CSV table of C-alpha atoms and ligand atoms in Angstrom, one decimal:
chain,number,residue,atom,x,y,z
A,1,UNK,CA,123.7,123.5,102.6
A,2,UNK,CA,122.6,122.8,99.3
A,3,UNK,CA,119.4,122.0,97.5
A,4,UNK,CA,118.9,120.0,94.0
A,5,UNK,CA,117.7,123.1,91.5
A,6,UNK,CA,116.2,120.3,89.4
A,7,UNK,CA,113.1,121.1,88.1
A,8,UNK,CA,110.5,119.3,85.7
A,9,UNK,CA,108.9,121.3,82.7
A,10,UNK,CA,105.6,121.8,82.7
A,11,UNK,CA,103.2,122.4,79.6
A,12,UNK,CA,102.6,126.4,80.8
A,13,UNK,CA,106.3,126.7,80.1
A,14,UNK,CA,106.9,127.1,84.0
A,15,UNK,CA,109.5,124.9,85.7
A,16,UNK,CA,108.7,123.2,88.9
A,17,UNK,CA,111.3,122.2,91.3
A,18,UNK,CA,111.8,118.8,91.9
A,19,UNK,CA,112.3,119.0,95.4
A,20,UNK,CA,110.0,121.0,98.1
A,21,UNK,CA,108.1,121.0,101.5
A,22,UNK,CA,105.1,118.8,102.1
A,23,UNK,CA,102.4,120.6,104.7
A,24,UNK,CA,99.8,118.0,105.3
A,25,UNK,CA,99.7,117.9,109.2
A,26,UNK,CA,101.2,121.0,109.5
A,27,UNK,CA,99.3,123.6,111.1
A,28,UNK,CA,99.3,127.2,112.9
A,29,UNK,CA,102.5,129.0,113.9
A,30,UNK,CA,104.0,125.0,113.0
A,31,UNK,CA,102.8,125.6,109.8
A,32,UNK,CA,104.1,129.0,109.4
A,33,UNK,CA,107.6,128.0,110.8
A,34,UNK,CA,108.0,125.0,109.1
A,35,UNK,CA,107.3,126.8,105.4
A,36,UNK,CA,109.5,130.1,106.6
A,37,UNK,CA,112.6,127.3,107.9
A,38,UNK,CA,112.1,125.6,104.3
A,39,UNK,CA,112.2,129.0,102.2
A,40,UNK,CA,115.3,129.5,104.2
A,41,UNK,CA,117.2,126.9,103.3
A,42,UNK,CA,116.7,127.1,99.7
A,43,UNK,CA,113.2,125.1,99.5
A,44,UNK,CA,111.4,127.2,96.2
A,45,UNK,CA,108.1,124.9,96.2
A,46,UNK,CA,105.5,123.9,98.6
A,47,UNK,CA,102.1,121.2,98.5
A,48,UNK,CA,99.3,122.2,100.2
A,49,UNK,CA,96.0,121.6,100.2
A,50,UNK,CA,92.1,122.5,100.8
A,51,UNK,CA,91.8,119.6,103.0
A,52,UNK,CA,95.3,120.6,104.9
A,53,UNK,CA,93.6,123.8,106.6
A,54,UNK,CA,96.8,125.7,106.0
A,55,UNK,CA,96.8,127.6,103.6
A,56,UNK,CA,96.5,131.0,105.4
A,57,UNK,CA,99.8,129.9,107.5
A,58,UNK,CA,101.2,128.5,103.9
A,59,UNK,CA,100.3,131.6,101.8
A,60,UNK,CA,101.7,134.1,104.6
A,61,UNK,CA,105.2,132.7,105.2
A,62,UNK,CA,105.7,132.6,101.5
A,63,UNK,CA,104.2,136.2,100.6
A,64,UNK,CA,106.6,137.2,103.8
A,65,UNK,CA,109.5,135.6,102.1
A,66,UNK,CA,109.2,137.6,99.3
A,67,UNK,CA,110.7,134.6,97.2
A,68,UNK,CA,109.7,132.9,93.7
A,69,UNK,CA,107.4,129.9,95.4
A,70,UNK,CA,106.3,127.5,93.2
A,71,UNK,CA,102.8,127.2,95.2
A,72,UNK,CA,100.6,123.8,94.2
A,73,UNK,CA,97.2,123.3,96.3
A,74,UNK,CA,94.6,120.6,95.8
A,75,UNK,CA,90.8,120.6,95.2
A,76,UNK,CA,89.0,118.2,97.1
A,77,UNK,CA,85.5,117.0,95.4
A,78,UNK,CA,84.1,115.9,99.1
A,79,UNK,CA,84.2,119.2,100.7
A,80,UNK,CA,83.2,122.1,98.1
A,81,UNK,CA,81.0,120.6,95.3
A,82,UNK,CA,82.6,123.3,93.4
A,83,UNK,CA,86.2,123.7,91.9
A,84,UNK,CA,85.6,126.8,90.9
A,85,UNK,CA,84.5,128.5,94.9
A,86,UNK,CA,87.1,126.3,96.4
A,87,UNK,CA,89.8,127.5,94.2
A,88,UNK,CA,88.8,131.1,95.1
A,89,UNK,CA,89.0,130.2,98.4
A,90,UNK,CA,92.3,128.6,98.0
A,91,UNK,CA,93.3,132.0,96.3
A,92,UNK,CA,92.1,134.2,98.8
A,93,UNK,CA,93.7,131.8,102.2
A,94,UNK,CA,97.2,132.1,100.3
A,95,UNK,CA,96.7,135.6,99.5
A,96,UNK,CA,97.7,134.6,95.6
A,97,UNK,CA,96.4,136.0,92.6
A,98,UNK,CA,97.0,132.6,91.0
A,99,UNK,CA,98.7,129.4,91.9
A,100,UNK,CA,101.2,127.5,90.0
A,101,UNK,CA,100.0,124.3,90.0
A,102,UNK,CA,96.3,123.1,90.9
A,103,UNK,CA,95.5,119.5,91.6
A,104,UNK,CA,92.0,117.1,92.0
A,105,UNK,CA,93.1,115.5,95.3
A,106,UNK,CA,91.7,112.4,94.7
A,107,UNK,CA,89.6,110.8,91.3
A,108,UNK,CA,85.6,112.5,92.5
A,109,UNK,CA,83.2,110.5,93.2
A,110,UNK,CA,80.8,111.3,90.1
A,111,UNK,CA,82.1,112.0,86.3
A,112,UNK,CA,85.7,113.5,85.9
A,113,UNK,CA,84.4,115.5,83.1
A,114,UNK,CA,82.7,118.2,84.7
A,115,UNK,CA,85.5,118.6,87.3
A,116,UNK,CA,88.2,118.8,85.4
A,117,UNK,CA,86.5,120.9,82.7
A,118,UNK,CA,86.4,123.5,85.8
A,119,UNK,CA,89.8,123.2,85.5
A,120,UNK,CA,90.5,124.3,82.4
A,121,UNK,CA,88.9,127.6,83.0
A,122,UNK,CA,90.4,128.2,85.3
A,123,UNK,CA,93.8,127.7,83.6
A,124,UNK,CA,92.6,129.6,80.6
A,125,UNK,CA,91.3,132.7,83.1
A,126,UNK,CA,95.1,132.8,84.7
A,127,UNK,CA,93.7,131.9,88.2
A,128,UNK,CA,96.1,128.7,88.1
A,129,UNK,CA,99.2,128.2,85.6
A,130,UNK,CA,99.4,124.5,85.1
A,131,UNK,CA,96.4,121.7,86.2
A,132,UNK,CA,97.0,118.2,87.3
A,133,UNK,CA,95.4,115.3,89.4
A,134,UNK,CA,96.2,113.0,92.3
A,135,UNK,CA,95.9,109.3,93.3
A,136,UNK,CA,94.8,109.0,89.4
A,137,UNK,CA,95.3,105.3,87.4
A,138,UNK,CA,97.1,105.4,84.4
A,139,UNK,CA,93.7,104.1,83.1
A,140,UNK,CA,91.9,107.3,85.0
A,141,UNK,CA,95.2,110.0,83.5
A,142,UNK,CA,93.9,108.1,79.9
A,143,UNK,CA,90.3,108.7,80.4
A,144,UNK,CA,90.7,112.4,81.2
A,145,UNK,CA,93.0,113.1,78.4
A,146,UNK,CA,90.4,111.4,76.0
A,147,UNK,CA,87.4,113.1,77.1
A,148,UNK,CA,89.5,116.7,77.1
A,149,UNK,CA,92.0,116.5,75.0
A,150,UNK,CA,94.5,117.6,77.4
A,151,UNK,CA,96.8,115.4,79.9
A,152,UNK,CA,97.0,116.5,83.3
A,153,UNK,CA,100.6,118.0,83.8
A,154,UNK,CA,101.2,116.1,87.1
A,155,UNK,CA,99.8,113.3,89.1
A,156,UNK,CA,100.9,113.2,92.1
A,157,UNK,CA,100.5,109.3,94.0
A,158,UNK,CA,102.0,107.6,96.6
A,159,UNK,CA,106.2,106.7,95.8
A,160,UNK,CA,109.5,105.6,97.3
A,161,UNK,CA,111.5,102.9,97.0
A,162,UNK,CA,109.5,100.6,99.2
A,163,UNK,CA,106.3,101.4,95.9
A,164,UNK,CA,108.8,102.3,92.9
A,165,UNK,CA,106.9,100.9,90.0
A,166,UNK,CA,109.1,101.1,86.7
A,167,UNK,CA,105.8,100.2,84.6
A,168,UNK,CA,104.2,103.2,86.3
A,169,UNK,CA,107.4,105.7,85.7
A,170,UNK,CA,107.5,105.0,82.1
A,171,UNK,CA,103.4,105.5,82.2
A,172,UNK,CA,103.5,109.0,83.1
A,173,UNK,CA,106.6,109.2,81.0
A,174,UNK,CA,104.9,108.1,78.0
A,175,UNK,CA,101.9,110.1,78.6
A,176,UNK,CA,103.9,113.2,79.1
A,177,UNK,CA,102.5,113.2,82.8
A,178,UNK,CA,105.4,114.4,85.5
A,179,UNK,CA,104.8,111.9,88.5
A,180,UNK,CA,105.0,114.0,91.8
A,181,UNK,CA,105.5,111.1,94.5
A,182,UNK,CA,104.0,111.9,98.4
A,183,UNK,CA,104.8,110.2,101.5
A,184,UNK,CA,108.2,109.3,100.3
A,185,UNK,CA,109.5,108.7,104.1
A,186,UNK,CA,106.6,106.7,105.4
A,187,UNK,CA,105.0,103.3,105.3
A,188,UNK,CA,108.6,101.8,106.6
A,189,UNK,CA,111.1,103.9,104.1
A,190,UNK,CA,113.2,105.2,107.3
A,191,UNK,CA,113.6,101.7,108.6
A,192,UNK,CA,114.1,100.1,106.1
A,193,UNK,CA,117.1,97.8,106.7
A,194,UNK,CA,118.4,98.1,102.4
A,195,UNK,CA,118.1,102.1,102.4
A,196,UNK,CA,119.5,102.2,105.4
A,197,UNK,CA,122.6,100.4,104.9
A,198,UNK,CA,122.9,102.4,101.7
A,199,UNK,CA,122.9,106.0,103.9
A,200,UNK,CA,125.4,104.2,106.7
A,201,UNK,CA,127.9,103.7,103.8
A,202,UNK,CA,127.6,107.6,102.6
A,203,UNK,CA,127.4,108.9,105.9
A,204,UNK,CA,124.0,110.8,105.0
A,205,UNK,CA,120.0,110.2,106.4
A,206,UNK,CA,117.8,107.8,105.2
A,207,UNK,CA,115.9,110.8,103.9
A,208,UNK,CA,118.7,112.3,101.7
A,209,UNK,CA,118.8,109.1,100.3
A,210,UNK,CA,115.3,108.6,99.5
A,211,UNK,CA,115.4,112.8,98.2
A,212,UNK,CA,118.2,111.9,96.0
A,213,UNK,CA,117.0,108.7,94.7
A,214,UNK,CA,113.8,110.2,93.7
A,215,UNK,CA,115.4,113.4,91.8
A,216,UNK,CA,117.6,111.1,89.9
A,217,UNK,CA,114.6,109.6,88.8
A,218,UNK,CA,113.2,112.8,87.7
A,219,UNK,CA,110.3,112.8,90.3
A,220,UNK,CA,109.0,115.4,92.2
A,221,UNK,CA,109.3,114.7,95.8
A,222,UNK,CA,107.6,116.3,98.9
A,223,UNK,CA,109.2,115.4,102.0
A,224,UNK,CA,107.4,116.8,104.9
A,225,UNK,CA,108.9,117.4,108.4
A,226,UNK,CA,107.7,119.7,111.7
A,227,UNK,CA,111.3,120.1,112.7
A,228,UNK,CA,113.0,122.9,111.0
A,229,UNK,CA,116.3,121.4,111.1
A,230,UNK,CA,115.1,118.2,109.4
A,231,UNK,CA,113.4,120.2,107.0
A,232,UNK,CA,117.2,121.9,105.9
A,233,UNK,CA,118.8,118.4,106.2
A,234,UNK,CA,116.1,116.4,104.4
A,235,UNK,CA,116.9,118.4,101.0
A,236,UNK,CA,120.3,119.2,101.1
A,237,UNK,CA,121.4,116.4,98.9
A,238,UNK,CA,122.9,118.3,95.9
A,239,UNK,CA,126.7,116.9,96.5
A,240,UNK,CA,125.2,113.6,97.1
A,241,UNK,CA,126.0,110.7,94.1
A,242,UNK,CA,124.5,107.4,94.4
A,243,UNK,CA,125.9,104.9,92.6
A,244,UNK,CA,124.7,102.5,89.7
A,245,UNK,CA,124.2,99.7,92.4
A,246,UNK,CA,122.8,102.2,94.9
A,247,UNK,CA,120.5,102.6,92.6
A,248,UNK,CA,119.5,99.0,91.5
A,249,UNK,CA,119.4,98.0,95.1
A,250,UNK,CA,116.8,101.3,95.7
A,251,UNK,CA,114.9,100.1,92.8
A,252,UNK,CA,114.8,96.6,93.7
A,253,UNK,CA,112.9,96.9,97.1
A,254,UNK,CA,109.6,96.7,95.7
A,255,UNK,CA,110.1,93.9,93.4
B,301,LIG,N1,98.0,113.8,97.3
B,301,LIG,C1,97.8,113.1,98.3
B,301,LIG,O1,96.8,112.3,98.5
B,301,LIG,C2,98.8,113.1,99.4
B,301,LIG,C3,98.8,112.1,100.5
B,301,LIG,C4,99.7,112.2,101.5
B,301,LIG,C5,100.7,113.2,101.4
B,301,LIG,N2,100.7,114.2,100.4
B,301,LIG,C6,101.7,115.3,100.4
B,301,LIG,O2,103.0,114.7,100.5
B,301,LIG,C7,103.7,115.2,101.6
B,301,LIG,C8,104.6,114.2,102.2
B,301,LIG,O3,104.0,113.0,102.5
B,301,LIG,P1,103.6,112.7,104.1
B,301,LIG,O4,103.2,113.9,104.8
B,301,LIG,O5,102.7,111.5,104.0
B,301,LIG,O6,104.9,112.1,104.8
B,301,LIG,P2,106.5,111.9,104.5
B,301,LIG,O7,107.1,113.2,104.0
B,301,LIG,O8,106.7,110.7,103.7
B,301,LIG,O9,107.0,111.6,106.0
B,301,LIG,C9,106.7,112.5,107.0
B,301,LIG,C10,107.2,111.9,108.3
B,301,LIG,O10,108.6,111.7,108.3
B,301,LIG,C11,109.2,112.2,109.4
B,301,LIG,N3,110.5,112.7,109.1
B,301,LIG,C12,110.8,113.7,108.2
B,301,LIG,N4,112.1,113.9,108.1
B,301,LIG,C13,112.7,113.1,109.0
B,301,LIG,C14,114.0,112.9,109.4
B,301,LIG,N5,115.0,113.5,108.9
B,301,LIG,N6,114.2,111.9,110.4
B,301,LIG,C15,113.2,111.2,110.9
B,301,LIG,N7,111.9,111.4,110.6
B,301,LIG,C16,111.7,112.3,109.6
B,301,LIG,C17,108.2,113.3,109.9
B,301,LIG,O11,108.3,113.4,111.3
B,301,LIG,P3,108.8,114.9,112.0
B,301,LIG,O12,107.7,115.8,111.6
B,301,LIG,O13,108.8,114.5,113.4
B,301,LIG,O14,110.1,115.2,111.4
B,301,LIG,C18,106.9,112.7,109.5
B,301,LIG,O15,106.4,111.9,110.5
B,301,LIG,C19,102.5,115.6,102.5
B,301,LIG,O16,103.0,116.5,103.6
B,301,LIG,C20,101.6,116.3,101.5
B,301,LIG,O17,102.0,117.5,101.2
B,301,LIG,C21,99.8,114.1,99.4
């Protein structure tokens, strides 16, 4: 069993693995398990969310595990008008003093401005270490830069091989943005007749595959699974080598 160490730097100087649990969906004692089975087989980072309502289960297995977890959590505009209480509330669910990584789920509905100046304080008061957005345009990722003077230090947007944009890698790339890719195994990714031929001829899952392909990349990835022992298998791709043409084929689905 063993887990890429990869990890992307990120402007606070912290690292953030390039490989951990998703939790949307996840709730209760399945919540609880599903972090605690992940921790245990080498996971070190975990996505949650406001809008997930897990937090509490979230915070508690990763306190319990007494392991550095690289925490990230999400603000959602649409249910607390402001960053600043949900972000305590966040705090207080995980039972953190501050989380690694603090995201705008989705672009708000009114002026970026104000939201993302919230942000910033909160990054300069230690509450969070590093501040980023989801589901942003490259456009939107430019706009927020312009009107702070600071790039977000992740988006994190929809990616696998059936969406792999090269335009959009090289955006973030260029913009000093680490793209953080969710729902890596849906939409079709496990069926999918290429990808799967590709984990027939290594003998692996379609999911190692898609883990693999996506740390070779340099992309965060959060697979998410309820069932503890896809949760181990999912990420234990370290001894796994694709190949140049494994890799063109991956790249070529979307095109
Ligand atoms: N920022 C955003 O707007 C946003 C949006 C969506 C998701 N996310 C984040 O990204 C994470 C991952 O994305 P996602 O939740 O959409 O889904 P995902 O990780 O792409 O796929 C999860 C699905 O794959 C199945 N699965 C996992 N491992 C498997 C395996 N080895 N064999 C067969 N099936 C397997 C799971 O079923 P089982 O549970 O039965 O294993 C589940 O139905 C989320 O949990 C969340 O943290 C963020």
């Amino acid at each position: 069993m063993s887990i890429p160490t990869d990890t992307a730097a990120l402007p606070s100087g912290a690292r953030m693995p390039l490989v951990g649990l998703g939790t949307w969906r996840l709730s209760g004692d399945v919540a609880t398990g599903c972090v605690e089975a992940a921790l245990a087989a080498g996971y070190r980072m975990v996505d949650t969310a406001t809008r997930y309502g897990n937090e509490r289960e979230v915070g508690a297995a990763v306190r319990a595990s007494g392991r550095p977890v690289f925490v990230t959590t999400k603000y959602r505009d649409s249910l607390s008008p402001s960053p600043r209480a949900a972000l305590e509330q966040s705090l207080a669910d995980l039972g953190l003093d501050r989380v690694d990584l603090w995201l705008i789920h989705n672009p708000p509905r009114g002026p970026v401005e104000p939201v993302w100046e919230e942000f910033l304080r909160a990054r300069a008061e230690g509450l969070v270490c590093d501040i980023g957005v989801s589901n942003f345009s490259l456009d939107l990722l430019d706009e927020v830069t312009r009107v702070s003077g600071v790039a977000p230090a992740v988006n994190q947007i929809r990616w696998s091989p059936l969406v792999f944009d090269r335009a959009v890698l090289d955006g973030h790339r260029a913009r000093g943005v680490q793209l953080a890719g969710y729902s890596g195994l849906r939409h079709g990714t496990l069926d999918h007749p290429v990808i799967r031929s590709i984990a027939e001829r290594h003998r692996r899952s379609v999911p190692q595959i898609v883990v693999r392909w996506h740390v070779d990349h340099a992309v965060v990835t959060i697979p998410r699974s309820s069932d503890p022992h896809r949760i181990a298998s999912n990420a234990d791709v370290d001894d796994l080598a694709l190949d140049p043409d494994d890799r063109r084929a991956l790249d070529s689905i979307s095109a």
